mmCIF file of C-alpha atoms and ligand atoms in Angstrom:
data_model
loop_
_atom_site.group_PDB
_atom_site.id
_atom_site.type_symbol
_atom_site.label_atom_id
_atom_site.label_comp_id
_atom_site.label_asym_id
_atom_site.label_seq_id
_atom_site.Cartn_x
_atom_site.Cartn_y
_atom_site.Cartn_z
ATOM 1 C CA UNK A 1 0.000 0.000 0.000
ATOM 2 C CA UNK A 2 1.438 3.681 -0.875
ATOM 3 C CA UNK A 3 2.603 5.878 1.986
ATOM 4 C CA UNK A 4 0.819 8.653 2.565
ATOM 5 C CA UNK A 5 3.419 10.756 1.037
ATOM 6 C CA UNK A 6 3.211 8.514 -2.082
ATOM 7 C CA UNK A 7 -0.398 9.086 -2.409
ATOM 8 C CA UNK A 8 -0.374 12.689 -1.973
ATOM 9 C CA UNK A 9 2.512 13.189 -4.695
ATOM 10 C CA UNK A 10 0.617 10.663 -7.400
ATOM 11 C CA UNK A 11 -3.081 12.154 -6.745
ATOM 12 C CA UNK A 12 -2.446 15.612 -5.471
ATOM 13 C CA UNK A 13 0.500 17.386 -5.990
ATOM 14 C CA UNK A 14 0.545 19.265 -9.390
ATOM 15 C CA UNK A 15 1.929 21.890 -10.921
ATOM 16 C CA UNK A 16 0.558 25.170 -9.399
ATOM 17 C CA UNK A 17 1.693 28.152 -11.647
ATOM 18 C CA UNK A 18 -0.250 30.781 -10.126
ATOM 19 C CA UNK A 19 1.479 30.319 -7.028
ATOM 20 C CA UNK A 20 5.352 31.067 -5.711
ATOM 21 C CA UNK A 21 4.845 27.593 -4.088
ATOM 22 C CA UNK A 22 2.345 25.096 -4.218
ATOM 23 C CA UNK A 23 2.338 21.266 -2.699
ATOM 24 C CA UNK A 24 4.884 20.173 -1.085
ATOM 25 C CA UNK A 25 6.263 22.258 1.814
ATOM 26 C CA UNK A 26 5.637 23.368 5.468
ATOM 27 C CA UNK A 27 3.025 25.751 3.488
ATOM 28 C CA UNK A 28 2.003 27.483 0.151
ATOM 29 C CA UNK A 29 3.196 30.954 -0.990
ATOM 30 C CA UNK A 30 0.896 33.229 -2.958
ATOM 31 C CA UNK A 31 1.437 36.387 -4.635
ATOM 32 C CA UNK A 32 -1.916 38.234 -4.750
ATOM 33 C CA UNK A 33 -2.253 40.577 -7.442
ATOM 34 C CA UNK A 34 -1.699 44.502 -5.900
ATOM 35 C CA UNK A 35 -5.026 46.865 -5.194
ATOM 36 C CA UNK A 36 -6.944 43.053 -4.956
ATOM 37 C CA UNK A 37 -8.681 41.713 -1.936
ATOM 38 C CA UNK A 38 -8.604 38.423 -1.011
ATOM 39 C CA UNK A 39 -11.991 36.318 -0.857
ATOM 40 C CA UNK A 40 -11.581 33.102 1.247
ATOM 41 C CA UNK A 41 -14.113 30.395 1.885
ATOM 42 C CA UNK A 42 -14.311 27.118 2.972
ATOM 43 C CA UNK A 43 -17.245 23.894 2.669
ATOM 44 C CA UNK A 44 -16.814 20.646 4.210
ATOM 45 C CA UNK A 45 -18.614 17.783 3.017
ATOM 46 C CA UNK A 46 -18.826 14.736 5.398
ATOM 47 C CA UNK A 47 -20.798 11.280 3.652
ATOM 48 C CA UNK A 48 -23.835 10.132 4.909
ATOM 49 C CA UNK A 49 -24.707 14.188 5.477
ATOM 50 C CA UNK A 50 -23.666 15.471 1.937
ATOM 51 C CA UNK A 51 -23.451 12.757 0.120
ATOM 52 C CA UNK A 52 -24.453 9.115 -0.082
ATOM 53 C CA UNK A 53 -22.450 6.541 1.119
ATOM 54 C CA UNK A 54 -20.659 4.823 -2.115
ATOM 55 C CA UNK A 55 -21.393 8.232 -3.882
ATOM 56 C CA UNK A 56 -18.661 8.172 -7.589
ATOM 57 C CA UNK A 57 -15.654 9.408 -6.551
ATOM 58 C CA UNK A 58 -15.267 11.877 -9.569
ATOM 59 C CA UNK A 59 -18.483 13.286 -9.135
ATOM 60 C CA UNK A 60 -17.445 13.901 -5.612
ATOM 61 C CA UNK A 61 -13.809 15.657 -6.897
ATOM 62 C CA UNK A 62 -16.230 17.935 -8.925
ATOM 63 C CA UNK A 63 -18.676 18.995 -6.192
ATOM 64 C CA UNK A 64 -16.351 19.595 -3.553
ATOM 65 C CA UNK A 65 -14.510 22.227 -5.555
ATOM 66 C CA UNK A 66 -17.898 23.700 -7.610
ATOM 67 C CA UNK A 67 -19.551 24.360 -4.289
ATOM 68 C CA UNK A 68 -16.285 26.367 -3.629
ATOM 69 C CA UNK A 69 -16.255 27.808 -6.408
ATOM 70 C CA UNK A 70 -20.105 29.202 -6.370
ATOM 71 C CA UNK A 71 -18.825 30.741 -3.104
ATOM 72 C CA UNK A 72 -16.545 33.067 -5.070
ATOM 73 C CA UNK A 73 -19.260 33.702 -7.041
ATOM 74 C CA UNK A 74 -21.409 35.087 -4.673
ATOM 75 C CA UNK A 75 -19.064 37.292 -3.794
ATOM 76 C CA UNK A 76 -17.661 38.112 -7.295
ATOM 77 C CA UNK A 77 -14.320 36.953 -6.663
ATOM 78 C CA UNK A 78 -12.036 35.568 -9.498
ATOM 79 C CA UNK A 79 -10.765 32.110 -7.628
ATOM 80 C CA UNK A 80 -7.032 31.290 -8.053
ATOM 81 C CA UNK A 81 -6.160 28.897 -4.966
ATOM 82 C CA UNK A 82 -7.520 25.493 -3.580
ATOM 83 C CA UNK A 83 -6.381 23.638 -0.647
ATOM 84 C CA UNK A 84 -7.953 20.085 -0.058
ATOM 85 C CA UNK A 85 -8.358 18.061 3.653
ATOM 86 C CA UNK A 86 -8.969 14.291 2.838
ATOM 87 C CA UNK A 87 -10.090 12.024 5.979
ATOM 88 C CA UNK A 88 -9.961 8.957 4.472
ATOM 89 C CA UNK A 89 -11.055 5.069 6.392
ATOM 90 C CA UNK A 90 -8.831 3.590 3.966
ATOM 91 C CA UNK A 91 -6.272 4.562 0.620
ATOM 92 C CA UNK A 92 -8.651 3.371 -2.049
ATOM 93 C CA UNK A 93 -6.079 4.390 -5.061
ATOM 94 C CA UNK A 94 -9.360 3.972 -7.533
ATOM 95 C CA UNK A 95 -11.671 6.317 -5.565
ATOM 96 C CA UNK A 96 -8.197 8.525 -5.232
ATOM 97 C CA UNK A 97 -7.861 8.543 -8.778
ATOM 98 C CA UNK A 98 -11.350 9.206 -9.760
ATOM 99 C CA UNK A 99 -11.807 11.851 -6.994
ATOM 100 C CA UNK A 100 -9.133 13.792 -8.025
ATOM 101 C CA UNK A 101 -9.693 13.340 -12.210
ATOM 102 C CA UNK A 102 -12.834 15.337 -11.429
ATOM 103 C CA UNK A 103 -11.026 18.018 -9.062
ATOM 104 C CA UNK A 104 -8.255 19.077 -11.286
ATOM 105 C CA UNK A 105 -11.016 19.101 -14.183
ATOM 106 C CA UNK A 106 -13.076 21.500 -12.664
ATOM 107 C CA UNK A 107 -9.804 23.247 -11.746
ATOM 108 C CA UNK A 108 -8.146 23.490 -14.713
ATOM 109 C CA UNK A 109 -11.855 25.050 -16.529
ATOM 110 C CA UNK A 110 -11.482 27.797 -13.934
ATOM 111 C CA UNK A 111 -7.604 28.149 -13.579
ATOM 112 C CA UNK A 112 -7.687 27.028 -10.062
ATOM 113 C CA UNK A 113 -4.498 25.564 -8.489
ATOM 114 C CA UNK A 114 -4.148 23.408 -5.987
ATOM 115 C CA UNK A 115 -1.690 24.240 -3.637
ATOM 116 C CA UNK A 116 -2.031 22.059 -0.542
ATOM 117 C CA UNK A 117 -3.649 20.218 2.139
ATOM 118 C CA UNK A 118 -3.831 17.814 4.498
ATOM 119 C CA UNK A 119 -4.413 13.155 4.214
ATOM 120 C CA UNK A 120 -5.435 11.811 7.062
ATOM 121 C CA UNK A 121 -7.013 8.378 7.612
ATOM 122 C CA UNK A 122 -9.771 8.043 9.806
ATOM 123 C CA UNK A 123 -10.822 4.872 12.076
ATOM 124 C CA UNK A 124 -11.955 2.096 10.280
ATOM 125 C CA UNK A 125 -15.572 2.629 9.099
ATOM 126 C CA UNK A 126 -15.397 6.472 9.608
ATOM 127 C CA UNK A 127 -17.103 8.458 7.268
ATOM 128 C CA UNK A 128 -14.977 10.002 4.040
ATOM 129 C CA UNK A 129 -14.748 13.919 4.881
ATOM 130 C CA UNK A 130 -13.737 16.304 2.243
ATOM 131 C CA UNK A 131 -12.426 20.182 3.081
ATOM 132 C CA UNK A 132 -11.764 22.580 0.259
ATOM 133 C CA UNK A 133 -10.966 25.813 1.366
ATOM 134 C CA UNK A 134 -10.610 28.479 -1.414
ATOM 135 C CA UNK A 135 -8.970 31.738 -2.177
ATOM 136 C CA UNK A 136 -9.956 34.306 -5.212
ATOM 137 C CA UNK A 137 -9.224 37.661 -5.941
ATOM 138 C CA UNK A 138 -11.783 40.838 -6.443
ATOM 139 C CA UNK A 139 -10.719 44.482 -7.098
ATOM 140 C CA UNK A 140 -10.850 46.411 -3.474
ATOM 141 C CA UNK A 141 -14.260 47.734 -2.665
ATOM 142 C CA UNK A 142 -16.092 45.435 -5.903
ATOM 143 C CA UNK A 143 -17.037 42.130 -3.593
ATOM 144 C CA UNK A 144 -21.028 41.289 -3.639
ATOM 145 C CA UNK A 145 -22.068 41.729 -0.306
ATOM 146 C CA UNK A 146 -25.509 40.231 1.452
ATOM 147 C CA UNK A 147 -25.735 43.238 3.000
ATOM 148 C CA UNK A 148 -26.245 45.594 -0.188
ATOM 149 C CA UNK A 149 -30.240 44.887 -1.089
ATOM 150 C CA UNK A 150 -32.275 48.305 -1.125
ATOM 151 C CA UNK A 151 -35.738 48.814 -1.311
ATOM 152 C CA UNK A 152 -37.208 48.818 -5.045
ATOM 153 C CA UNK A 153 -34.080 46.576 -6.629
ATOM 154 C CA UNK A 154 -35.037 44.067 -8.580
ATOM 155 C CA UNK A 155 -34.459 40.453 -7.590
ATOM 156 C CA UNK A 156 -32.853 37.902 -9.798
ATOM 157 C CA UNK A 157 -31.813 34.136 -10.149
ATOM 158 C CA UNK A 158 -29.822 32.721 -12.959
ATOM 159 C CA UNK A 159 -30.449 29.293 -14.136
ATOM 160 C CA UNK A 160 -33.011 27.055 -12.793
ATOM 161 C CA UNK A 161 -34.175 26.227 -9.118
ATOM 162 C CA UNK A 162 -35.602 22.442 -7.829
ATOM 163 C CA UNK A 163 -33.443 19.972 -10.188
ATOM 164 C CA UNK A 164 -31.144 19.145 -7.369
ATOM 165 C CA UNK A 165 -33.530 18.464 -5.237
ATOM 166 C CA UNK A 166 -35.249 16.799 -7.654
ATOM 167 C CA UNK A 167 -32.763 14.459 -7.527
ATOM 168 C CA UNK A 168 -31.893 14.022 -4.170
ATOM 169 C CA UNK A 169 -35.404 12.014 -4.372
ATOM 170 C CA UNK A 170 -34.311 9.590 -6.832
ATOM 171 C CA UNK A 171 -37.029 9.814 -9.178
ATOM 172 C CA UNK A 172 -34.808 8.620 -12.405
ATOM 173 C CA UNK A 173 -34.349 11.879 -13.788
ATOM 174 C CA UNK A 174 -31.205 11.893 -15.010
ATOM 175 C CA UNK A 175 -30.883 15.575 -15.889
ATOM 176 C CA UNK A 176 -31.606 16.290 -12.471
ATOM 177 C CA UNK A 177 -29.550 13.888 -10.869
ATOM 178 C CA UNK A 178 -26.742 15.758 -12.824
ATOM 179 C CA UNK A 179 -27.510 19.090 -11.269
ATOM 180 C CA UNK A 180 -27.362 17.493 -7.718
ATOM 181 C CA UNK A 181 -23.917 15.169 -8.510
ATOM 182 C CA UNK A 182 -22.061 17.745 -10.943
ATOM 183 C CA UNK A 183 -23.200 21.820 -9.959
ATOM 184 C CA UNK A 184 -22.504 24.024 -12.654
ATOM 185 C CA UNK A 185 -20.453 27.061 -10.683
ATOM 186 C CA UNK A 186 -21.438 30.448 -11.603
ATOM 187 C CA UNK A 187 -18.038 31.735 -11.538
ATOM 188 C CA UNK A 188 -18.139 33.948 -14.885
ATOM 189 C CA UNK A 189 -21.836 35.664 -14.036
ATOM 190 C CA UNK A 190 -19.989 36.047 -10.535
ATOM 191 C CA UNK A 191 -17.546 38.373 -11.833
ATOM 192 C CA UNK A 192 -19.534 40.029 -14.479
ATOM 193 C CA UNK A 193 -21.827 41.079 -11.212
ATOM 194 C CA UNK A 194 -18.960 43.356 -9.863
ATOM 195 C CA UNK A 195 -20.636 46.555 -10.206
ATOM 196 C CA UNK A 196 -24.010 45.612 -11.113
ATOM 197 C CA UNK A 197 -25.417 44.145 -8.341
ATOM 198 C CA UNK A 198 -26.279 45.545 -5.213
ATOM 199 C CA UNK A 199 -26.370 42.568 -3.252
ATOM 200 C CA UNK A 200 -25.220 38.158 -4.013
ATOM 201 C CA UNK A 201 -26.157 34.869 -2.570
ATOM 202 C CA UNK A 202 -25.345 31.487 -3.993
ATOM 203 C CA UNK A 203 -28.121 28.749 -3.545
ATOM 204 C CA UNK A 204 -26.811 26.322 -1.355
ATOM 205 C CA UNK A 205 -29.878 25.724 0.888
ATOM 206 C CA UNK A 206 -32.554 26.982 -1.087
ATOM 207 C CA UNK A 207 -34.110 29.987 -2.557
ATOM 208 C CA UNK A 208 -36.007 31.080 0.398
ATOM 209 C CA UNK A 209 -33.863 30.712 3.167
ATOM 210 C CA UNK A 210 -30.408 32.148 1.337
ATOM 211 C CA UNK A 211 -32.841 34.473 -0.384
ATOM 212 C CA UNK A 212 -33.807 35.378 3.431
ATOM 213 C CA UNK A 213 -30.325 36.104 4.082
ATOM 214 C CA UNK A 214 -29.826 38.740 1.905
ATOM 215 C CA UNK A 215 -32.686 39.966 3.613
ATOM 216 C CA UNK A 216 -31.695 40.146 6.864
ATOM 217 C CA UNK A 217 -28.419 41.118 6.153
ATOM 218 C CA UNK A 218 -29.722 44.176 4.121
ATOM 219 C CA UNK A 219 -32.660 45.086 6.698
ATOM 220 C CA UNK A 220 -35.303 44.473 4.117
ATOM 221 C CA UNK A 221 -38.114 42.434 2.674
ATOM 222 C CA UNK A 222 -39.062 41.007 -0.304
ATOM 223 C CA UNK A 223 -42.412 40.195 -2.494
ATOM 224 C CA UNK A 224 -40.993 37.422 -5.346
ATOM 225 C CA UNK A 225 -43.974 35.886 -7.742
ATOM 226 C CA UNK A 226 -43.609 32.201 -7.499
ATOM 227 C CA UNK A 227 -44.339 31.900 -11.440
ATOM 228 C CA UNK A 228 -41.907 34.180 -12.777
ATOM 229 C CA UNK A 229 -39.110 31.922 -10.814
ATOM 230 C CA UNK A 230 -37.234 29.475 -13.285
ATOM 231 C CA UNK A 231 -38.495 26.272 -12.552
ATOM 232 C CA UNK A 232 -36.586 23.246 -13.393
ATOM 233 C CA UNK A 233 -38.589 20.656 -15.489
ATOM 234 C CA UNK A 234 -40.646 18.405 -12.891
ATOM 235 C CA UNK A 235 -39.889 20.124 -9.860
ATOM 236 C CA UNK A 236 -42.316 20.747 -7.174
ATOM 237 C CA UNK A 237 -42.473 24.313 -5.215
ATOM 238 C CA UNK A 238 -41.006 23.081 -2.453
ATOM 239 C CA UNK A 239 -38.127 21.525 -4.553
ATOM 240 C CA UNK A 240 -37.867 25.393 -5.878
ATOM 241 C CA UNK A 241 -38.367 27.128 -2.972
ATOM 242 C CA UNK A 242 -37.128 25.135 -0.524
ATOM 243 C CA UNK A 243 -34.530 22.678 -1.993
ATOM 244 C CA UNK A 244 -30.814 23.166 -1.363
ATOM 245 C CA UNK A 245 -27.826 22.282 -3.602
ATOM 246 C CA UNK A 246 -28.669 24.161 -7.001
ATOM 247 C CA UNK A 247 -25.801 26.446 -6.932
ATOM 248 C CA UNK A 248 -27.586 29.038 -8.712
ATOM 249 C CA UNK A 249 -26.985 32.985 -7.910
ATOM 250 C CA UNK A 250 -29.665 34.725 -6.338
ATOM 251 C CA UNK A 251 -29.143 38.738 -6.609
ATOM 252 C CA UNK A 252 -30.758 42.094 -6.784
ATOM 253 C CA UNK A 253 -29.708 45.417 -8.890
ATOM 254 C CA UNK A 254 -31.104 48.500 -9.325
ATOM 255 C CA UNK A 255 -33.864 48.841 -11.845
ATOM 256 C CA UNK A 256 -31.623 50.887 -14.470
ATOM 257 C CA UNK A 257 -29.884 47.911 -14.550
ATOM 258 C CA UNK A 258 -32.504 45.830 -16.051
ATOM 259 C CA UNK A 259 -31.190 46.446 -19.653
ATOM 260 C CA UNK A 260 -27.165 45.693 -18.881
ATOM 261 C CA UNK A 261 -28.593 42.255 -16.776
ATOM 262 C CA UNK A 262 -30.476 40.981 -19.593
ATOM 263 C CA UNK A 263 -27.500 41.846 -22.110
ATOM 264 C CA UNK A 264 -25.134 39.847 -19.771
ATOM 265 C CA UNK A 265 -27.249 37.118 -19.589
ATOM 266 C CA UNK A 266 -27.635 36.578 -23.922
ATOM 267 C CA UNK A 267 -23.494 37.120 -23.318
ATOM 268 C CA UNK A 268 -23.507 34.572 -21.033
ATOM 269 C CA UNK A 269 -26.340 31.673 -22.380
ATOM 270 C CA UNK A 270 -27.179 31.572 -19.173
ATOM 271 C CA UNK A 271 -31.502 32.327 -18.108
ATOM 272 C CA UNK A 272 -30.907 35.310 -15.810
ATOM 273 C CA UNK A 273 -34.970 35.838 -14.548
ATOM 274 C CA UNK A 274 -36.229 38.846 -12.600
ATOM 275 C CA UNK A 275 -38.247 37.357 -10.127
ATOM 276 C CA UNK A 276 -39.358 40.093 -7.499
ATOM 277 C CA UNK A 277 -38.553 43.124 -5.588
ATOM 278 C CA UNK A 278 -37.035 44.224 -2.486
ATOM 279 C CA UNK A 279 -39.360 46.491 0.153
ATOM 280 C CA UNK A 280 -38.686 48.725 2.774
ATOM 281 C CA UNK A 281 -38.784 47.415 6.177
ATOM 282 C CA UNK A 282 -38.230 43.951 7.510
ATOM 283 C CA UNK A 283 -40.927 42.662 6.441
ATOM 284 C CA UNK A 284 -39.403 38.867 5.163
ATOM 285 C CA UNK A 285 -40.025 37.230 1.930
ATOM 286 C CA UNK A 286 -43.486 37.109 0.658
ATOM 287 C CA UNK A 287 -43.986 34.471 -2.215
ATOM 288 C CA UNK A 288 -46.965 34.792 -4.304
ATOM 289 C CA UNK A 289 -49.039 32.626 -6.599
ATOM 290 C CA UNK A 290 -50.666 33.719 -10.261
ATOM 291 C CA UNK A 291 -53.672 35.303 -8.230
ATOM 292 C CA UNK A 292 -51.333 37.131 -6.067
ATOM 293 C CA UNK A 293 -51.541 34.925 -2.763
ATOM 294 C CA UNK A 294 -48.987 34.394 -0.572
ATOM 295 C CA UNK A 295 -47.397 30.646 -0.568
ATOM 296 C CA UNK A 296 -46.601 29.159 2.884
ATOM 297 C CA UNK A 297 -42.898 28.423 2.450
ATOM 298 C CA UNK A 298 -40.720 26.253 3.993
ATOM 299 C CA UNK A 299 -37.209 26.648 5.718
ATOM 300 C CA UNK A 300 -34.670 25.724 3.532
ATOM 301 C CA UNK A 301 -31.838 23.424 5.591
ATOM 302 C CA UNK A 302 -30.561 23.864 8.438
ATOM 303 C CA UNK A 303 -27.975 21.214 10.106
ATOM 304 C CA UNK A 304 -28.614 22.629 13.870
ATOM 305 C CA UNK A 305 -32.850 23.269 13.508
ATOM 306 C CA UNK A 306 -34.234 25.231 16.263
HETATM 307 P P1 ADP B 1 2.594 18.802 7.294
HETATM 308 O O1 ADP B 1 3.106 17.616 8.049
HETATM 309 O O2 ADP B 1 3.516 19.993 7.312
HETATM 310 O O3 ADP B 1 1.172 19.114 7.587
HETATM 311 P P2 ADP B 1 1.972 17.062 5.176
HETATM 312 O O4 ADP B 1 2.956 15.979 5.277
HETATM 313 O O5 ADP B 1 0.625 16.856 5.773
HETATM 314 O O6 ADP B 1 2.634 18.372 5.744
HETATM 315 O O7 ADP B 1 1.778 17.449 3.673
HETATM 316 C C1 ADP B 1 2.880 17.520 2.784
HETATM 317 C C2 ADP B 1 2.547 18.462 1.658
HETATM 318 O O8 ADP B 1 1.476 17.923 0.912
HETATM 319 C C3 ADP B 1 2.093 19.830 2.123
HETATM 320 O O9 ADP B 1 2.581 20.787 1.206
HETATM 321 C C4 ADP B 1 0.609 19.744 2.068
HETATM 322 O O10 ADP B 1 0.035 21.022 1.830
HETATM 323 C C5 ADP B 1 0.389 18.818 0.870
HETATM 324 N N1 ADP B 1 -0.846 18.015 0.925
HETATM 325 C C6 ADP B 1 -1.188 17.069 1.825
HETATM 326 N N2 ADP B 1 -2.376 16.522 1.526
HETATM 327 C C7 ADP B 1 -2.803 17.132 0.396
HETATM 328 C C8 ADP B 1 -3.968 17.031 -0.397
HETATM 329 N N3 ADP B 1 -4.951 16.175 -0.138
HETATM 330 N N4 ADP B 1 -4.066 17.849 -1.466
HETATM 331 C C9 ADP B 1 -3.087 18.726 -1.759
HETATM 332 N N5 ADP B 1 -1.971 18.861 -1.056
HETATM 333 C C10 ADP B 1 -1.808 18.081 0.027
HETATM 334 MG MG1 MG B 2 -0.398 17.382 7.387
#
């Protein structure tokens, strides 16, 4: 069986030319780019919670860097730097070698180096626990805030909301099943956002409750109408409203904006849909039907419930 050091040289350590040192010593050295701020986030995703026991391995390399990567988004950050904590109850060299084909692919689409970590096995029959922590760069004063939402902004999502939790409930649909196992980042619309929007969230819980964020960060509230939302194909409104995992952006702007937001999005090919507006006062989210009633909505998840 490899050594631990053998194992982290044939599966993780790779050139990191972004970096004035990558894998391999005490720690990494990074030159951030001058007048830049530094965005840094970290997700840790523990089987059995996250994902299924016996969940593909390269599926699992590509989610634990996309829902990274969607964090730069949401904050409009260009990400450069990766580190990755493995706690692993055995060295499987085929799940090693699947896991990280789909890491360095999503990687290398973005530019993304890896530059360290830490392999540690865990007692027999522990679960597999995966920790990406990531670094990106965004001109000083251009990050997305939650804080930023003002009364009368629009509110938009790109994409679609419900297919990954569509497919959390095994129903056979393969497209959705795909947005569940393999997130799309929005790392490009991210960026493009500097400047435009007033306020960010990636969907990582669902709509309402990371919508709700931006809320409460901003001292708002919020009237959306539940048909202008972009449904995925077959999901439910609690899938849409509620269901976690999509990785979409959720964001307001200003209404002069309207024109630029819809440009970006034809740029992009990517369904950017003006869903709602933010009011004065904290009022919460308000989701309304065709006739203009309000839907009860659930909380999206929480992993310490009240
Ligand atoms: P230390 O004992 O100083 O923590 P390690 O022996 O754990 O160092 O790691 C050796 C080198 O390999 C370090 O540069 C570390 O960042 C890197 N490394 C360890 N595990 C991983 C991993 N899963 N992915 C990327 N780099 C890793
Ligand atoms: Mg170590």
């Amino acid at each position: 069986m490899p050594s631990e050091f053998e194992l982290i040289r044939k599966y993780f350590d790779r050139p990191a030319p972004s970096a004035a040192l990558g894998v391999g010593d005490d720690a990494a050295l990074l030159r951030p780019n001058a007048g830049m701020e530094l965005a840094v986030s970290t997700d840790l995703l523990l089987e059995g919670r996250h994902f299924r026991v016996g969940a593909d391995a390269r599926r699992l390399g590509h989610k634990s860097l996309a829902v990274n990567l969607s964090d730069m988004a949401a904050m409009g950050a260009a990400p450069r730097w990766a580190t990755l904590a493995l706690s692993l109850p055995s060295a499987d060299e085929a799940w090693l070698e699947g896991f990280a084909r789909g890491f360095f692919a999503l990687a290398a689409r973005f530019e993304v180096d890896l530059i360290g970590g830490d392999t540690v096995r865990g007692p027999a029959g522990s679960p597999i626990g995966v920790c990406v922590t990531i670094m990106g760069e965004v001109p000083r004063g251009l990050a997305l805030y939650r804080a930023g939402a003002a009364p009368g902004d629009d509110i938009w999502v790109s994409g679609e909301l419900g297919g990954a939790a569509l497919g959390l409930a095994r129903c056979g649909n393969a497209a959705a099943a795909q947005r569940l196992d393999e997130p799309e980042p929005r790392v490009e619309l991210g960026e493009r956002l500097r400047g435009i929007a007033s306020a960010a969230i990636d969907v990582s819980d669902g709509f309402a409750q990371d919508l709700g964020h931006i809320l409460e960060r901003s001292g708002v509230g919020a009237v959306v109408e539940y048909e202008r939302l972009p449904r995925f194909a077959g999901a439910d409104a609690r899938q849409v409203l509620a269901g976690g995992d999509d990785y979409e952006l959720v964001f307001t702007a200003r209404q002069e904006r309207r024109a630029e937001i819809e440009l970006l999005s034809k740029e992009l090919g990517l369904g950017l849909a003006r869903v709602g507006s933010i009011q004065k006062g904290e009022a919460g989210l308000q989701v309304l039907d065709g006739e203009r009633r309000p839907i009860a909505i659930e909380r999206g998840f929480d992993h310490f419930p009240p």
